[in-house]
Amino acid sequence: MSRLRVAIVGGSGYTGGELIRLLLFHPHVELTQIASGSRAGHYVHSVHPNLRKVTALRFCHPNDLTTCDIVFLCLPHGASAGEIERYQALAPRVIDLSADFRLRSPELYERWYGAAHRAPELLNQAIYGLPELHRRELAEANLVSGTGCMATAAILGLAPLYRAGLVNRAIPLVVEAKVGSSAAGATPGASSHHPERSGAVRSFQPTGHRHSAELIQELGELSGGEIAQPVAFSATAIELVRGILITAHVFVNEPLEERRLWRVYREAYQQEPFVRIVKERNGVYRYPEPKILVGSNYCDVGFEYDAEQQRVVVMAALDNLMKGAAGNAVQALNCMFGWDEVTGLSFPGLHPV
Amino acid sequence: MSRLRVAIVGGSGYTGGELIRLLLFHPHVELTQIASGSRAGHYVHSVHPNLRKVTALRFCHPNDLTTCDIVFLCLPHGASAGEIERYQALAPRVIDLSADFRLRSPELYERWYGAAHRAPELLNQAIYGLPELHRRELAEANLVSGTGCMATAAILGLAPLYRAGLVNRAIPLVVEAKVGSSAAGATPGASSHHPERSGAVRSFQPTGHRHSAELIQELGELSGGEIAQPVAFSATAIELVRGILITAHVFVNEPLEERRLWRVYREAYQQEPFVRIVKERNGVYRYPEPKILVGSNYCDVGFEYDAEQQRVVVMAALDNLMKGAAGNAVQALNCMFGWDEVTGLSFPGLHPV
Amino acid sequence: MSRLRVAIVGGSGYTGGELIRLLLFHPHVELTQIASGSRAGHYVHSVHPNLRKVTALRFCHPNDLTTCDIVFLCLPHGASAGEIERYQALAPRVIDLSADFRLRSPELYERWYGAAHRAPELLNQAIYGLPELHRRELAEANLVSGTGCMATAAILGLAPLYRAGLVNRAIPLVVEAKVGSSAAGATPGASSHHPERSGAVRSFQPTGHRHSAELIQELGELSGGEIAQPVAFSATAIELVRGILITAHVFVNEPLEERRLWRVYREAYQQEPFVRIVKERNGVYRYPEPKILVGSNYCDVGFEYDAEQQRVVVMAALDNLMKGAAGNAVQALNCMFGWDEVTGLSFPGLHPV
Amino acid sequence: MSRLRVAIVGGSGYTGGELIRLLLFHPHVELTQIASGSRAGHYVHSVHPNLRKVTALRFCHPNDLTTCDIVFLCLPHGASAGEIERYQALAPRVIDLSADFRLRSPELYERWYGAAHRAPELLNQAIYGLPELHRRELAEANLVSGTGCMATAAILGLAPLYRAGLVNRAIPLVVEAKVGSSAAGATPGASSHHPERSGAVRSFQPTGHRHSAELIQELGELSGGEIAQPVAFSATAIELVRGILITAHVFVNEPLEERRLWRVYREAYQQEPFVRIVKERNGVYRYPEPKILVGSNYCDVGFEYDAEQQRVVVMAALDNLMKGAAGNAVQALNCMFGWDEVTGLSFPGLHPV
């Protein structure tokens, strides 16, 4: 089989770099063009030093891109939608890792992102690229959206409970995300200056985080259309480069036994190649932890049940640049072309690290 | 004024070490005895290397303690109550930094700590040593209890809302604590081994954390006896040695304006020497953050209001060994003797760090 | 081609875990037995949590090992030599990752390790398993020794200068190693307790480090038998889990131009798959840095020349568990069997991380 | 005694912030003016968040400074010398924390800093502000220079050996410095962006570091005028915000016994309030370590002797913003005015941290 030709637009950021790394080793594609407005002409390894001696590719200018089979967009929010026609003209399949095509409703987009969507007619063609929920639609899709890194963890952690109808939706859902510095991107600034950012435990979005919208959309769909409960989502930046842990508090409709929860999660994830249930009585790693997921495409999910309060605490961990961005996009790519879903994504993570 | 003679029991742990540091520089006391079962005979600086050339004291054996004016107990939970008579015979005032005398109800103690209390008759003499709530009682107290580090942050963060009667107690209270490694104490183990603990984002108590009990007791008292709502308290260990940030989600009774919250918090804390309200529109440090509190006795408190959900997100940060343990105990000591409350506690914390 | 059957002895440590991870994905071998005295019967993922859902293997007891094609020994220093006959009876090829077979001279061994060698007759059969220096001998070897992690970095950094005869051996060689916590192994202790180890810059072996012996042996051999100058090797533990950077100060015989050094290093490493020369005028990553090597088998080497002092500063970085241990051992394995040297070692490292 | 009025110029940087913190608690001075070109009008705590509720001062504009008793300059290198007359007109005593007045020779300045000095006539009036070497001259000084942070550690570590005439100056001196991110200042940039800087072990100045010049000047003076040996100084940035450890390799003239070294160091530092000798056989903190010095003014010094090579490995640690900058400047201030040298500098550092 000849390899498909792939281009990346926005290759000098962190998500772009991770995508380059993955696609260079993907057996079914050939990465032929990597565009960067700011770094055109420079070697890829001058920006992504891990790729020295791995690739001799240089960044090209976005205006110099030529047609190919697939285009990945790793652009700032807003930039993809603004030029989506141009990118769709470059290749029949587009995977956009920005937030532009995550929400199906132009109204919701405007509400959360504070501006009218620039290509609203495409919103219901775009597939929310989470294979665990939309595997079948991905097989037919020409426009696929990447998923929000914190939203991905929260959705995968909570989906089994919502799908099983266990959640008491009269009580708000609280999701607290802990997140590393790479999630804020590659552009230096005062709050990412090492002496200020190191050791931080910094609430950066206690209310109104945009990833709430994805959560509400996807969990709502699993619940028959609407989640119908307040979603309290807060995010705290911690000392970590890669990784997210979300902790969610969900109240259930009726008293449960823990084995019921085990069954619900096992049914949801037993066959999933990239979701693991982590819940141990002993040992150091009893619950999901992002540390051991660095570089891997896993989302680890765990839970604990508080019988007295009829409350489930759900934890979900992932590497924000992998299952939260580039890795998940490659998994979606594999779905789009009917390849084995784990192709190019076998790195299992390290221990210790 | 002659200095009061102070003894510390359990001086080789982290709370003990911090207390030694503070008391060596406290102008009204003389630290004359520091007991440690395991380190008797060794120089204090062999365990607490920051105190080299600061003190030439050695640890004595607990059995060799002689009478003095005040005894601080820095013992493992359970050990204080078991021998409290002996310690009360050593000095007329005892400040116990373990959890043994935090709860006023023997039933609650047994429920949360899983064993009958060994000196239940003393529970209602013991004062919960949080000056911000119990300043007056401390002035009369002979037995004072230290406070739980996470509970202290949560109580100080939430007290103004409960006291003002703003909280919708039909909805559960969710408190998520992020905490550094020193809170787990000085004893090495598999989960504190650096390659395993470094970079961790580790849920260690998703349900049933004992500090919930203090929270329920103290917020309940402010609410007229009972908090009357489920308290969902979860704790996550993160990459940090010292420091705690709690993030709490509280739903309020009625629509508010933000300035109402400002007023409630200002009234509560304007006069407090060790509580600061941190809530800025701009800058790197917009909300409370434990990083800049290392070594200081401050508890920084902030909040954000979500009008749509009638939800307040409360953040509170402190240094678990200072305002969460030894510093708070010294502040309580100052209250007990009518000294200026900030005596010996003026170190403001560092920036950057 | 049928896969060779491999056993690992001592699979619960960090080097063992890394070797398991690599061999599970190696296309020419089948990892059939993983022995651990302390964890026999437990799932491998209970110790190495990154391998959950990756392997269902359990640890066996060392006494239950059966014959196979290759045995890797990941045992404490001294333990391999003591039972080497037993392990050689298990398989025709043995790769020992301890220090037992690194030195060719029993006298040197005794001097540096403080005890007589327990299998001195094997010392000159054992090959020092650094492919960059001993590729040809590895092709014939039945007993291969792993290399010291710091020694590997120092030798690869310095070999080109010694081989080229540039070094002024009248002046001592100074090598300063900075090293992460995983190099000290998986056993918890007071100095690895997170609150003590975090943020440490800790001289742990300012003089007399055993890795000096390997350095002297290997650089000596490249210099015609003897290095003939004092080697001042010091090691400092820093805040890092994986990774080593060595900085070496070498004085040269005669004034050089920098391009001479470039030529010497290029000739040495141009064809090497796992050594990269890193020396840039601009950018963040101008010299070798272990951070971007985590999980990879690269050793990055750089240099700077001080014309006034006729001094070369050499920097070399690697991941101590990879090129400093397990990765290098797999590379040696590939040499032993004539496989492509990069087989199973293609992971390039991450950025950022 | 009325307090002296002090002004700080350049108060928004890290050294400026640390100086503010110290001077606010210094009993003999009143900090009346803090100038910052970029932050004029803003509260000090908006830049240095640790000082919230500690001071209500605002930054003034440098042009608005009025006369006072002492001026501290915390300006970029070059800026102090360029306007030194103006600052000397503001106050009779000036302490300049930049590098402008560290070297006594205009030729050396030009060689190391690459530009002619702008006030060469003042160079031999300026006192190198290291109290341990220049205490008496400070008592008479009107212009005092701060000291380089790495140079301070190296000089204090090595001075006893040079003063005692023990050093074999036929062999180069090698000094390797490990340093935290705050030493690079408060201005964000690509290399200080947290995802890039976190976990770094980054050689940033393998040759030609300017602090060498101070080292050569000061050790030379102790040696009777000239150090007369090559000084190989290299610096590596590591994961740390505050702190420096230098490791120096010195060869001595003749075989020594370790107790000779003990005597030399004890004589040098026994009476020094801020230098401690750290050299233990056991325990976690056997040698100097910057971690426990955070916020303190100590320089900890240790050594190890390699009898075979007649080599001394010297280690010295300090907090670069304290003994390496602001703390040392306050100590120098105390010397200038004949106050107890430890005034305002009693914070001992924390454990753990």
mmCIF file of C-alpha atoms in Angstrom, chain D residues 190-300:
data_model
loop_
_atom_site.group_PDB
_atom_site.id
_atom_site.type_symbol
_atom_site.label_atom_id
_atom_site.label_comp_id
_atom_site.label_asym_id
_atom_site.label_seq_id
_atom_site.Cartn_x
_atom_site.Cartn_y
_atom_site.Cartn_z
ATOM 1 C CA ALA D 190 12.181 31.344 25.302
ATOM 2 C CA SER D 191 14.698 29.572 27.507
ATOM 3 C CA SER D 192 12.849 30.409 30.719
ATOM 4 C CA HIS D 193 9.450 29.272 29.414
ATOM 5 C CA HIS D 194 8.384 26.669 31.945
ATOM 6 C CA PRO D 195 7.915 23.693 29.606
ATOM 7 C CA GLU D 196 11.437 24.304 28.257
ATOM 8 C CA ARG D 197 13.140 25.259 31.501
ATOM 9 C CA SER D 198 11.538 22.706 33.788
ATOM 10 C CA GLY D 199 13.832 19.751 34.394
ATOM 11 C CA ALA D 200 16.625 21.387 32.437
ATOM 12 C CA VAL D 201 20.273 20.532 32.988
ATOM 13 C CA ARG D 202 21.516 23.210 30.678
ATOM 14 C CA SER D 203 25.086 24.329 30.143
ATOM 15 C CA PHE D 204 24.703 28.003 29.520
ATOM 16 C CA GLN D 205 28.238 29.182 29.832
ATOM 17 C CA PRO D 206 30.756 26.377 29.497
ATOM 18 C CA THR D 207 33.622 28.785 28.929
ATOM 19 C CA GLY D 208 34.292 32.447 29.524
ATOM 20 C CA HIS D 209 31.831 33.136 32.344
ATOM 21 C CA ARG D 210 32.240 36.659 33.679
ATOM 22 C CA HIS D 211 32.159 35.592 37.287
ATOM 23 C CA SER D 212 35.596 34.097 36.638
ATOM 24 C CA ALA D 213 36.983 37.612 36.703
ATOM 25 C CA GLU D 214 35.838 38.245 40.262
ATOM 26 C CA LEU D 215 37.178 34.916 41.350
ATOM 27 C CA ILE D 216 40.568 35.634 39.815
ATOM 28 C CA GLN D 217 40.688 39.089 41.346
ATOM 29 C CA GLU D 218 39.744 38.065 44.852
ATOM 30 C CA LEU D 219 41.630 34.783 45.097
ATOM 31 C CA GLY D 220 44.593 36.489 43.472
ATOM 32 C CA GLU D 221 44.632 39.129 46.122
ATOM 33 C CA LEU D 222 44.636 36.470 48.823
ATOM 34 C CA SER D 223 47.545 34.810 47.056
ATOM 35 C CA GLY D 224 49.743 37.858 47.007
ATOM 36 C CA GLY D 225 48.534 39.517 43.881
ATOM 37 C CA GLU D 226 47.842 36.912 41.268
ATOM 38 C CA ILE D 227 46.206 33.569 41.101
ATOM 39 C CA ALA D 228 48.567 32.549 38.309
ATOM 40 C CA GLN D 229 46.764 29.486 37.076
ATOM 41 C CA PRO D 230 44.049 28.888 34.499
ATOM 42 C CA VAL D 231 40.555 29.127 35.966
ATOM 43 C CA ALA D 232 38.072 26.856 34.237
ATOM 44 C CA PHE D 233 34.646 28.049 35.303
ATOM 45 C CA SER D 234 31.513 26.513 33.844
ATOM 46 C CA ALA D 235 27.882 27.027 34.751
ATOM 47 C CA THR D 236 24.907 24.719 34.370
ATOM 48 C CA ALA D 237 21.304 25.763 34.903
ATOM 49 C CA ILE D 238 19.326 23.108 36.761
ATOM 50 C CA GLU D 239 15.791 22.572 38.002
ATOM 51 C CA LEU D 240 15.714 24.971 40.913
ATOM 52 C CA VAL D 241 14.424 28.483 41.386
ATOM 53 C CA ARG D 242 16.811 29.699 44.072
ATOM 54 C CA GLY D 243 20.188 28.295 44.841
ATOM 55 C CA ILE D 244 23.705 27.671 43.726
ATOM 56 C CA LEU D 245 26.111 24.865 44.386
ATOM 57 C CA ILE D 246 29.660 25.182 43.196
ATOM 58 C CA THR D 247 31.972 22.193 43.055
ATOM 59 C CA ALA D 248 35.648 23.074 42.710
ATOM 60 C CA HIS D 249 38.618 20.834 42.110
ATOM 61 C CA VAL D 250 41.869 22.127 43.602
ATOM 62 C CA PHE D 251 45.193 20.343 43.613
ATOM 63 C CA VAL D 252 47.428 21.016 46.591
ATOM 64 C CA ASN D 253 51.177 21.442 46.902
ATOM 65 C CA GLU D 254 51.977 18.610 49.217
ATOM 66 C CA PRO D 255 50.315 15.621 50.851
ATOM 67 C CA LEU D 256 47.926 16.733 53.560
ATOM 68 C CA GLU D 257 46.006 15.180 56.346
ATOM 69 C CA GLU D 258 42.331 15.929 56.433
ATOM 70 C CA ARG D 259 42.617 17.546 59.841
ATOM 71 C CA ARG D 260 44.896 20.161 58.299
ATOM 72 C CA LEU D 261 42.032 21.122 56.025
ATOM 73 C CA TRP D 262 39.639 21.146 58.945
ATOM 74 C CA ARG D 263 41.967 23.540 60.749
ATOM 75 C CA VAL D 264 42.299 25.838 57.760
ATOM 76 C CA TYR D 265 38.540 26.043 57.275
ATOM 77 C CA ARG D 266 37.767 26.373 60.991
ATOM 78 C CA GLU D 267 40.193 29.209 61.382
ATOM 79 C CA ALA D 268 38.683 30.960 58.433
ATOM 80 C CA TYR D 269 35.041 30.553 59.335
ATOM 81 C CA GLN D 270 34.593 29.747 62.987
ATOM 82 C CA GLN D 271 33.774 33.360 63.814
ATOM 83 C CA GLU D 272 31.867 34.120 60.656
ATOM 84 C CA PRO D 273 28.155 34.517 61.307
ATOM 85 C CA PHE D 274 27.136 33.474 57.793
ATOM 86 C CA VAL D 275 29.572 30.786 56.760
ATOM 87 C CA ARG D 276 29.098 27.274 58.043
ATOM 88 C CA ILE D 277 31.319 24.270 57.453
ATOM 89 C CA VAL D 278 29.233 21.278 56.410
ATOM 90 C CA LYS D 279 31.048 17.986 56.285
ATOM 91 C CA GLU D 280 29.435 14.983 57.904
ATOM 92 C CA ARG D 281 30.107 11.283 57.747
ATOM 93 C CA ASN D 282 26.458 10.346 57.901
ATOM 94 C CA GLY D 283 23.006 11.621 57.259
ATOM 95 C CA VAL D 284 21.252 13.087 54.292
ATOM 96 C CA TYR D 285 22.847 16.540 54.361
ATOM 97 C CA ARG D 286 26.535 15.629 54.519
ATOM 98 C CA TYR D 287 27.753 18.489 52.311
ATOM 99 C CA PRO D 288 26.532 21.997 51.506
ATOM 100 C CA GLU D 289 23.181 22.066 49.803
ATOM 101 C CA PRO D 290 21.287 25.140 48.596
ATOM 102 C CA LYS D 291 17.846 23.693 49.282
ATOM 103 C CA ILE D 292 17.930 24.394 53.007
ATOM 104 C CA LEU D 293 19.403 27.867 52.457
ATOM 105 C CA VAL D 294 16.421 29.302 50.606
ATOM 106 C CA GLY D 295 15.729 32.711 52.113
ATOM 107 C CA SER D 296 18.752 32.587 54.418
ATOM 108 C CA ASN D 297 22.017 34.475 54.232
ATOM 109 C CA TYR D 298 24.277 31.499 54.853
ATOM 110 C CA CYS D 299 26.982 30.247 52.595
ATOM 111 C CA ASP D 300 27.648 26.626 53.490
#
